[in-house]
Short mmCIF file of C-alpha atoms and ligand atoms in Angstrom, two decimals:
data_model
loop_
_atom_site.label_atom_id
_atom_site.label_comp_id
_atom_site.label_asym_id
_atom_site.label_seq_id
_atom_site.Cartn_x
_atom_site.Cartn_y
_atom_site.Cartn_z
CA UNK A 8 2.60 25.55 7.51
CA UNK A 9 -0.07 22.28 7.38
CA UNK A 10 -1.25 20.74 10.37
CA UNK A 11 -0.19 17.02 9.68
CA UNK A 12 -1.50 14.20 11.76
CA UNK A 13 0.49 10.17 10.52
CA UNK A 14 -0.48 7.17 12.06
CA UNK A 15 1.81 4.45 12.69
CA UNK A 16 5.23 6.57 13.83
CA UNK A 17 6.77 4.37 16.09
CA UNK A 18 8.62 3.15 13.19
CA UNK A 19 9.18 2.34 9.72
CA UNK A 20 7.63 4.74 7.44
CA UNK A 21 5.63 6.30 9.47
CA UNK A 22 8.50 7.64 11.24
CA UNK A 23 10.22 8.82 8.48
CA UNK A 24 7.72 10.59 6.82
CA UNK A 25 6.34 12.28 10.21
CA UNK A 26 10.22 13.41 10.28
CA UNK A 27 9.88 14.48 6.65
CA UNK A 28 7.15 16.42 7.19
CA UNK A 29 8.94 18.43 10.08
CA UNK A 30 11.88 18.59 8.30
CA UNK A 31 9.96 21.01 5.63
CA UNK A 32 8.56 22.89 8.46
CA UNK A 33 5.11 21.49 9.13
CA UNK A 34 3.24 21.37 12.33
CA UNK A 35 3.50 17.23 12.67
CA UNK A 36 1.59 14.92 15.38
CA UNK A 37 3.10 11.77 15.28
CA UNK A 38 0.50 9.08 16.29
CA UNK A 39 1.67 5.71 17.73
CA UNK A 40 -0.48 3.19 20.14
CA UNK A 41 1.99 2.75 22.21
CA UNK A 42 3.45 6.07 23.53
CA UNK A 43 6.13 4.46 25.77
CA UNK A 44 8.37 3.52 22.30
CA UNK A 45 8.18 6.84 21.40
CA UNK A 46 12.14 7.60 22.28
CA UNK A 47 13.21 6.55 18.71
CA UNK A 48 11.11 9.21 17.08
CA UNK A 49 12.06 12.01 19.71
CA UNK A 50 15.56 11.34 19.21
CA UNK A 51 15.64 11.04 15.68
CA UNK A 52 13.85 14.78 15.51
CA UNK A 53 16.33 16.05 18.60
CA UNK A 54 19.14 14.63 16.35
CA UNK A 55 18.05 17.07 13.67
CA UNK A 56 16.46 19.74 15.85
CA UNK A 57 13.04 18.71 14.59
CA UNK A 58 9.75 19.38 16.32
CA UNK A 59 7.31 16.71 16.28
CA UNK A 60 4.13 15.94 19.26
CA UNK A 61 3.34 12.24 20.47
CA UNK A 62 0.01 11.41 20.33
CA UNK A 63 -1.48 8.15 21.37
CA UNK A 64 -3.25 6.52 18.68
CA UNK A 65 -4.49 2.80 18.26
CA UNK A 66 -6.27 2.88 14.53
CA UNK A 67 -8.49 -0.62 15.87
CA UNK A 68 -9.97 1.72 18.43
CA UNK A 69 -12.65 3.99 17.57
CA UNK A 70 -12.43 6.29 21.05
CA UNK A 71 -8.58 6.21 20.73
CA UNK A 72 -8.91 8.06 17.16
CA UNK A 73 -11.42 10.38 18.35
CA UNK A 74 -9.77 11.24 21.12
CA UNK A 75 -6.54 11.74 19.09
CA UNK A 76 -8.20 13.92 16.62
CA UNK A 77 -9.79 15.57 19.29
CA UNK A 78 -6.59 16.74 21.08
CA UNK A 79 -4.75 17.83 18.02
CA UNK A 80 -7.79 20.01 16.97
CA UNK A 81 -7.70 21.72 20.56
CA UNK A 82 -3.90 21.85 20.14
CA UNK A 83 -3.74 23.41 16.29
CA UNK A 84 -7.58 24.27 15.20
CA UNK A 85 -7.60 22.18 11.79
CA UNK A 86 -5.85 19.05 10.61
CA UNK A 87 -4.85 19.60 7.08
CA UNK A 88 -3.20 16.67 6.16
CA UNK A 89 -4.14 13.33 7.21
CA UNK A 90 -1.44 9.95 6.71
CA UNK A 91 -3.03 6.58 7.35
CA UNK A 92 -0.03 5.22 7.10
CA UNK A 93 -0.55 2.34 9.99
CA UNK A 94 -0.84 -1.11 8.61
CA UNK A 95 0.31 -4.79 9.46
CA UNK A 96 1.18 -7.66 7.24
CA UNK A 97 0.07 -11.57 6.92
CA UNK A 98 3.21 -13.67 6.88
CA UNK A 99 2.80 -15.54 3.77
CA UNK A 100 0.37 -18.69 3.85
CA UNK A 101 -2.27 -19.88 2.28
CA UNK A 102 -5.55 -18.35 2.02
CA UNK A 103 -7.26 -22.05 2.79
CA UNK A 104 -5.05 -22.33 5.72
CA UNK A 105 -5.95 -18.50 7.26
CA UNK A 106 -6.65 -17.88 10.87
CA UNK A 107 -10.11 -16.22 10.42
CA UNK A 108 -8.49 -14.25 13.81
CA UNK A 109 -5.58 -12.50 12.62
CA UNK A 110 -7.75 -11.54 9.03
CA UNK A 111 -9.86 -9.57 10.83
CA UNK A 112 -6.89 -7.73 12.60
CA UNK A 113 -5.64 -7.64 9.71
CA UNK A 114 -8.98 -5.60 8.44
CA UNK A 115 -9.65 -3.95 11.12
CA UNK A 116 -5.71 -2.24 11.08
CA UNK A 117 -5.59 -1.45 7.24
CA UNK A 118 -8.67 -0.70 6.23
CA UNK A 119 -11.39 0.16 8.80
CA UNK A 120 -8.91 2.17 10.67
CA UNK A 121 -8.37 4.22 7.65
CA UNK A 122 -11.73 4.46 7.31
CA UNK A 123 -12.53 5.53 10.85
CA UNK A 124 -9.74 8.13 10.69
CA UNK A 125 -10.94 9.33 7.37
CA UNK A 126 -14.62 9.33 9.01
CA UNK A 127 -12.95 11.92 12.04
CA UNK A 128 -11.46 14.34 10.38
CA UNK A 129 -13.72 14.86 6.62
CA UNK A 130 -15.90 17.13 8.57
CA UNK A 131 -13.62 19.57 9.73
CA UNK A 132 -11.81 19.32 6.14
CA UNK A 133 -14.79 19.65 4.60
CA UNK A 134 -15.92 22.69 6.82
CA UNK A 135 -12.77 24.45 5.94
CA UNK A 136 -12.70 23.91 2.48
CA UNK A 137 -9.60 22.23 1.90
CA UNK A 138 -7.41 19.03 3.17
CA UNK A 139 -5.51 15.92 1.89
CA UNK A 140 -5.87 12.25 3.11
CA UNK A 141 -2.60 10.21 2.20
CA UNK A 142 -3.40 6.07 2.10
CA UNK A 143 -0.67 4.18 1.97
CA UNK A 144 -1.59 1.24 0.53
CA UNK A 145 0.81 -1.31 -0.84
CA UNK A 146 1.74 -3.19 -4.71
CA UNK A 147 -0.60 -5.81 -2.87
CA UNK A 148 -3.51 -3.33 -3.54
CA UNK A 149 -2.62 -3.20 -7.40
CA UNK A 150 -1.89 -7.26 -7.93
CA UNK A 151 -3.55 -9.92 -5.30
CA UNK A 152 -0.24 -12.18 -5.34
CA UNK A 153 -0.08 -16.21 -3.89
CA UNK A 154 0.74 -16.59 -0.17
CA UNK A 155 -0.85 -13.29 0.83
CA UNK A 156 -4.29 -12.84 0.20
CA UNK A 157 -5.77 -11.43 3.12
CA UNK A 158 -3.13 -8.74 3.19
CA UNK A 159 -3.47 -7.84 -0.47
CA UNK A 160 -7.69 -8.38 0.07
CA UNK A 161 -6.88 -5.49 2.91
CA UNK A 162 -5.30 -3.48 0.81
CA UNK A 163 -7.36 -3.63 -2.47
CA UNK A 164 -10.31 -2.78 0.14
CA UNK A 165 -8.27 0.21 0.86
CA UNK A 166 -7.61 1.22 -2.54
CA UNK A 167 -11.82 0.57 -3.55
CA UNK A 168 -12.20 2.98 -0.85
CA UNK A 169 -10.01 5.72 -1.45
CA UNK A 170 -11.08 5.90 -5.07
CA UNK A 171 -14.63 6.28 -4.13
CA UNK A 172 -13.90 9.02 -1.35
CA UNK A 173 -11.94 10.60 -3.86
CA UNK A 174 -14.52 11.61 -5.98
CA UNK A 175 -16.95 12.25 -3.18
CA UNK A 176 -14.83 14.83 -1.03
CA UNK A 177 -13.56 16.66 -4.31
CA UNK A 178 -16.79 18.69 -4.56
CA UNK A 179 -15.51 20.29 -0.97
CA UNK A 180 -11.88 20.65 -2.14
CA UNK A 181 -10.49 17.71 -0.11
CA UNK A 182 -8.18 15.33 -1.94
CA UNK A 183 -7.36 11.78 -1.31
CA UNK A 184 -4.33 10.17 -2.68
CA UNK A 185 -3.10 6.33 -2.81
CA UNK A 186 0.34 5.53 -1.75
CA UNK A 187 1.39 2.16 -3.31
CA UNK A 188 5.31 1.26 -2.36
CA UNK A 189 6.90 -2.01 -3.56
CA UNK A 190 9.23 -3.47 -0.84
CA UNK A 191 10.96 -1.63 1.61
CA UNK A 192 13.25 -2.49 4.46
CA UNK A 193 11.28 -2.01 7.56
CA UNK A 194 9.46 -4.81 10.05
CA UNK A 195 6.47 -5.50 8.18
CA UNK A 196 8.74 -6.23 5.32
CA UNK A 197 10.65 -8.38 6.68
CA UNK A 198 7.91 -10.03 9.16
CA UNK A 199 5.95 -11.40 6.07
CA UNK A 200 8.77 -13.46 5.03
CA UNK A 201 10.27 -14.47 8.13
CA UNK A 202 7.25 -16.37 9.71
CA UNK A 203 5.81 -18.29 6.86
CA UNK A 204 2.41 -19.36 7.62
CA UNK A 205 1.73 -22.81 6.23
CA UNK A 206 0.45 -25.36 8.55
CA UNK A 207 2.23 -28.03 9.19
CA UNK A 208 2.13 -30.61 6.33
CA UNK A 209 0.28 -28.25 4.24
CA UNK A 210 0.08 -29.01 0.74
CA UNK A 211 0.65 -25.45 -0.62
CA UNK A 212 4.07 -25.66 1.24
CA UNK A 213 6.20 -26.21 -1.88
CA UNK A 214 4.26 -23.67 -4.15
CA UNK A 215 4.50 -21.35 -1.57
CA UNK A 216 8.64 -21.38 -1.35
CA UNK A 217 9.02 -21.35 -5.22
CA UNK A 218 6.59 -18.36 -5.36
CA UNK A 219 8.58 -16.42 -2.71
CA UNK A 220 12.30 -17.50 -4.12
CA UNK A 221 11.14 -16.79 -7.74
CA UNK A 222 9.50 -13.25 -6.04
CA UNK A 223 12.55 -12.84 -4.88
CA UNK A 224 14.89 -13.80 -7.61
CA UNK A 225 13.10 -12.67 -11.20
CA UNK A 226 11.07 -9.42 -9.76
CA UNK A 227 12.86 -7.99 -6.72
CA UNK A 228 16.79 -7.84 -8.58
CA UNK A 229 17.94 -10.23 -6.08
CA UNK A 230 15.42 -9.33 -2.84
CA UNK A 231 16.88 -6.10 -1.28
CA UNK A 232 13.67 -4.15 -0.06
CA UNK A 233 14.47 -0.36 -0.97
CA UNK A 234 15.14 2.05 1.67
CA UNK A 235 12.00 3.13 3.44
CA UNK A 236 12.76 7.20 3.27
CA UNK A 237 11.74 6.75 -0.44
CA UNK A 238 8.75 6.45 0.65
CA UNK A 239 8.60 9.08 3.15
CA UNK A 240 9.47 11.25 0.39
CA UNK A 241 7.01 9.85 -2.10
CA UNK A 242 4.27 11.22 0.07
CA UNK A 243 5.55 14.21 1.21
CA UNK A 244 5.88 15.00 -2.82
CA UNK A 245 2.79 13.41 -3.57
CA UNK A 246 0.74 16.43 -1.07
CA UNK A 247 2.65 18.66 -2.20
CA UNK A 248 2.84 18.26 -6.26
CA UNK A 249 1.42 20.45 -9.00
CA UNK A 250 0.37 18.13 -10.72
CA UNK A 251 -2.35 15.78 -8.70
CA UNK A 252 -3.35 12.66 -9.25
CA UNK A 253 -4.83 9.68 -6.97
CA UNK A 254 -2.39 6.95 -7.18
CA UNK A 255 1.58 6.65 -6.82
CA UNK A 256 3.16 3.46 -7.16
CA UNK A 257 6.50 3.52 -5.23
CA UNK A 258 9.87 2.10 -6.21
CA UNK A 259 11.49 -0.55 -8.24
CA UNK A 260 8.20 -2.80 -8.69
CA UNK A 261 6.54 0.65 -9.93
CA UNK A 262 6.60 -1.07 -13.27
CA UNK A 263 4.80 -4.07 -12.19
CA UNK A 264 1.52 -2.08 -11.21
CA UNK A 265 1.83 0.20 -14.35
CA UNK A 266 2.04 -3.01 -16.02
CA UNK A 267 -0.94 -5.25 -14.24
CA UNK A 268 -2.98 -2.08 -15.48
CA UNK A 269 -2.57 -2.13 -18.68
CA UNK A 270 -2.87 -6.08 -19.32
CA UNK A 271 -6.20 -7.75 -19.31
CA UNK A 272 -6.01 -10.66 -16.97
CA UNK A 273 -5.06 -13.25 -19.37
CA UNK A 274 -1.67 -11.51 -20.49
CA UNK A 275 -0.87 -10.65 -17.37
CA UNK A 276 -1.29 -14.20 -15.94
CA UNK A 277 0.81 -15.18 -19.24
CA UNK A 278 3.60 -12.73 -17.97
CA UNK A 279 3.53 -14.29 -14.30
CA UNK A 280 3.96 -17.66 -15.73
CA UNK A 281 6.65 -16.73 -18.38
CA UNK A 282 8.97 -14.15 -15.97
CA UNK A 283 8.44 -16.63 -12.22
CA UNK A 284 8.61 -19.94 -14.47
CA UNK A 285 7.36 -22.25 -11.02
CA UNK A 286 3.68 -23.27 -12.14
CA UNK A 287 3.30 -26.47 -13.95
N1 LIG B 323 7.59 -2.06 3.98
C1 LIG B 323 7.04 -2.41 2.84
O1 LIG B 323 7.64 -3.13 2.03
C2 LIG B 323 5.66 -1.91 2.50
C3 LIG B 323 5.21 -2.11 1.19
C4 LIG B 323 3.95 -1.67 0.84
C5 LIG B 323 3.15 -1.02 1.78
N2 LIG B 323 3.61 -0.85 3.05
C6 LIG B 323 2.70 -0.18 4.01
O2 LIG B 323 3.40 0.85 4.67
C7 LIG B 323 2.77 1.11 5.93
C8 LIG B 323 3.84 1.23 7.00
O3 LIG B 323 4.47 -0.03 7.17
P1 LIG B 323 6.03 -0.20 7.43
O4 LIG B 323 6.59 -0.90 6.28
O5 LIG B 323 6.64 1.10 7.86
O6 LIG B 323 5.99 -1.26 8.65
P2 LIG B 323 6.46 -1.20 10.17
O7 LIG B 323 7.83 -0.70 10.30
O8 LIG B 323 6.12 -2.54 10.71
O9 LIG B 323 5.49 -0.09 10.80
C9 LIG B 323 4.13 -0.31 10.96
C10 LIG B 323 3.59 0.76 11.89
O10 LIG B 323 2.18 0.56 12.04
C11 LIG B 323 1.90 0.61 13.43
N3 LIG B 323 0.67 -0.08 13.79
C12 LIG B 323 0.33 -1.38 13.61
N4 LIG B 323 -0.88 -1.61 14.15
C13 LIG B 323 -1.32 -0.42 14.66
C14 LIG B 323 -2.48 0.00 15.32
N5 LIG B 323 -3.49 -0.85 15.62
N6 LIG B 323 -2.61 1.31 15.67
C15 LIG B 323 -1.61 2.18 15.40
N7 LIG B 323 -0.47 1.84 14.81
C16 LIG B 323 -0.33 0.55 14.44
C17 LIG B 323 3.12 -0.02 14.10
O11 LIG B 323 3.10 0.32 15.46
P3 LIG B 323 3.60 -0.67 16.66
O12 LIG B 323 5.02 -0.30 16.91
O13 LIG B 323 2.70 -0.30 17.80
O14 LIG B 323 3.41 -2.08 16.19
C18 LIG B 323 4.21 0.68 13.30
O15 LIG B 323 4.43 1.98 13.77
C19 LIG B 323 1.77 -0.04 6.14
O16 LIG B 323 0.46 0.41 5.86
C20 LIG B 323 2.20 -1.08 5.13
O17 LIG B 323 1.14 -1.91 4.71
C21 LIG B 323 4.84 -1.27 3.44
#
């Protein structure tokens, strides 16, 4: 049994994989910032006869994560699997038009909370010889697409990040391991395309729409995100696979990253143009 501590389980996949987790018999601490919406996670375990512990966590608060790390290490001795799974998105918009405000949030949710976390809980992993950071990052960490820049930005900062840590913390038998999902049905999904951020009158209005209807047409078979316990899965598998490796592109746009890896920028901006058809 692994000592599994997830940030971000008030909802989405956070939820589900903290559920996942318990489901295969883990000791799981569900983090959330705001402990008062933690009913939907408790039921959702009592449904199943799950056990899962609240903690509060805010990943933009240093003393929050320390003292969340702090109590589960009292509570269980060792964390042995770490999910920074907490993240927000950008609502699409321009990256000329972007509230310097919100892309600091932005930052300071997806990738120096990770990096905070990461920063609490390497020693003990590294004292005991063993452990396993999950990022979730995003397809936006793979391919910087139109309309959300700072998001994607975020996320590529994340993935930098997690490569580099990856080869530092192997020496003391910790691994680290990118999550990258396509689109799945949960709030952040469906907040980026909901509140489109143009400005009023903005210029990169129209570009912007044909972008996001040709996204949503040519790449995503018609826009239905998948269903977020994919992705719950995904991870759990991805800790506990024979065969290790640091990145895991989730779901139906899977392709798309293997793809953007392969290509050297020129063909792959040729195969943007050719399959969304919107540029002049
Ligand atoms: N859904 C997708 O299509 C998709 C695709 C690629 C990657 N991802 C990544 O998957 C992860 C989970 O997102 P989701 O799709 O499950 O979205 P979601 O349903 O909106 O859940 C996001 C979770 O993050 C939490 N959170 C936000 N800011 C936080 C903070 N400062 N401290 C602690 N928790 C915070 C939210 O808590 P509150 O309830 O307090 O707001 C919520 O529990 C994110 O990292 C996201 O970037 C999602």
């Amino acid at each position: 049994m692994a000592v599994v501590l997830i940030t971000g389980c008030s909802r989405g996949i956070g939820m589900l994989t903290a559920l996942q987790f318990s489901r295969n018999k883990h000791r799981v601490f569900a983090s959330m910032r705001d402990i008062s919406i933690s009913g939907d996670i408790e039921k959702a375990a009592h449904k199943e006869r799950l056990s899962i512990e609240v903690v509060q966590l805010d990943v933009t608060d240093r003393k929050s994560i320390d003292a969340a790390v702090a109590k589960v290490l009292d509570s269980a001795g060792t964390i042995d699997v770490l999910v920074n799974n907490a993240g927000i998105g950008q609502g699409f918009g321009a990256i000329e038009e972007a509230d310097i405000g919100k892309a600091r949030l932005i930052f300071e949710t997806n990738f120096f909370g990770p990096l905070q976390l990461m920063q609490a809980v390497l020693p003990g992993m590294r004292d005991q010889g063993s452990g396993t950071i999950v990022n979730v990052s995003s397809l936006s960490g793979v391919i910087a697409e139109p309309y959300s820049g700072i998001y994607a930005a975020s996320k590529h900062a994340l993935e930098a990040l997690s490569e580099a840590l990856y080869f530092e913390s192997h020496p003391f038998g910790v691994r680290i391991l990118i999550i990258e999902p396509g689109g799945y049905d949960t709030r952040l999904y469906w907040s980026g395309r909901d509140a489109p951020g143009f400005i009023e009158g903005s210029p990169h209005t129209e570009y912007g729409r044909r972008f996001m209807n040709a996204v949503k047409e040519k790449l995503q078979g018609g826009g239905k995100p998948g269903h977020p316990q994919a992705v719950a899965e995904a991870i759990y598998d991805s800790v506990y696979t024979d065969q290790p490796k640091l990145r895991y592109p989730v779901g139906k746009e899977a392709g798309i990253a293997e793809l953007r890896r392969q290509l050297g920028d020129e063909e792959f901006e040729q195969a943007m143009r050719t399959t969304l058809d919107i540029w002049d």
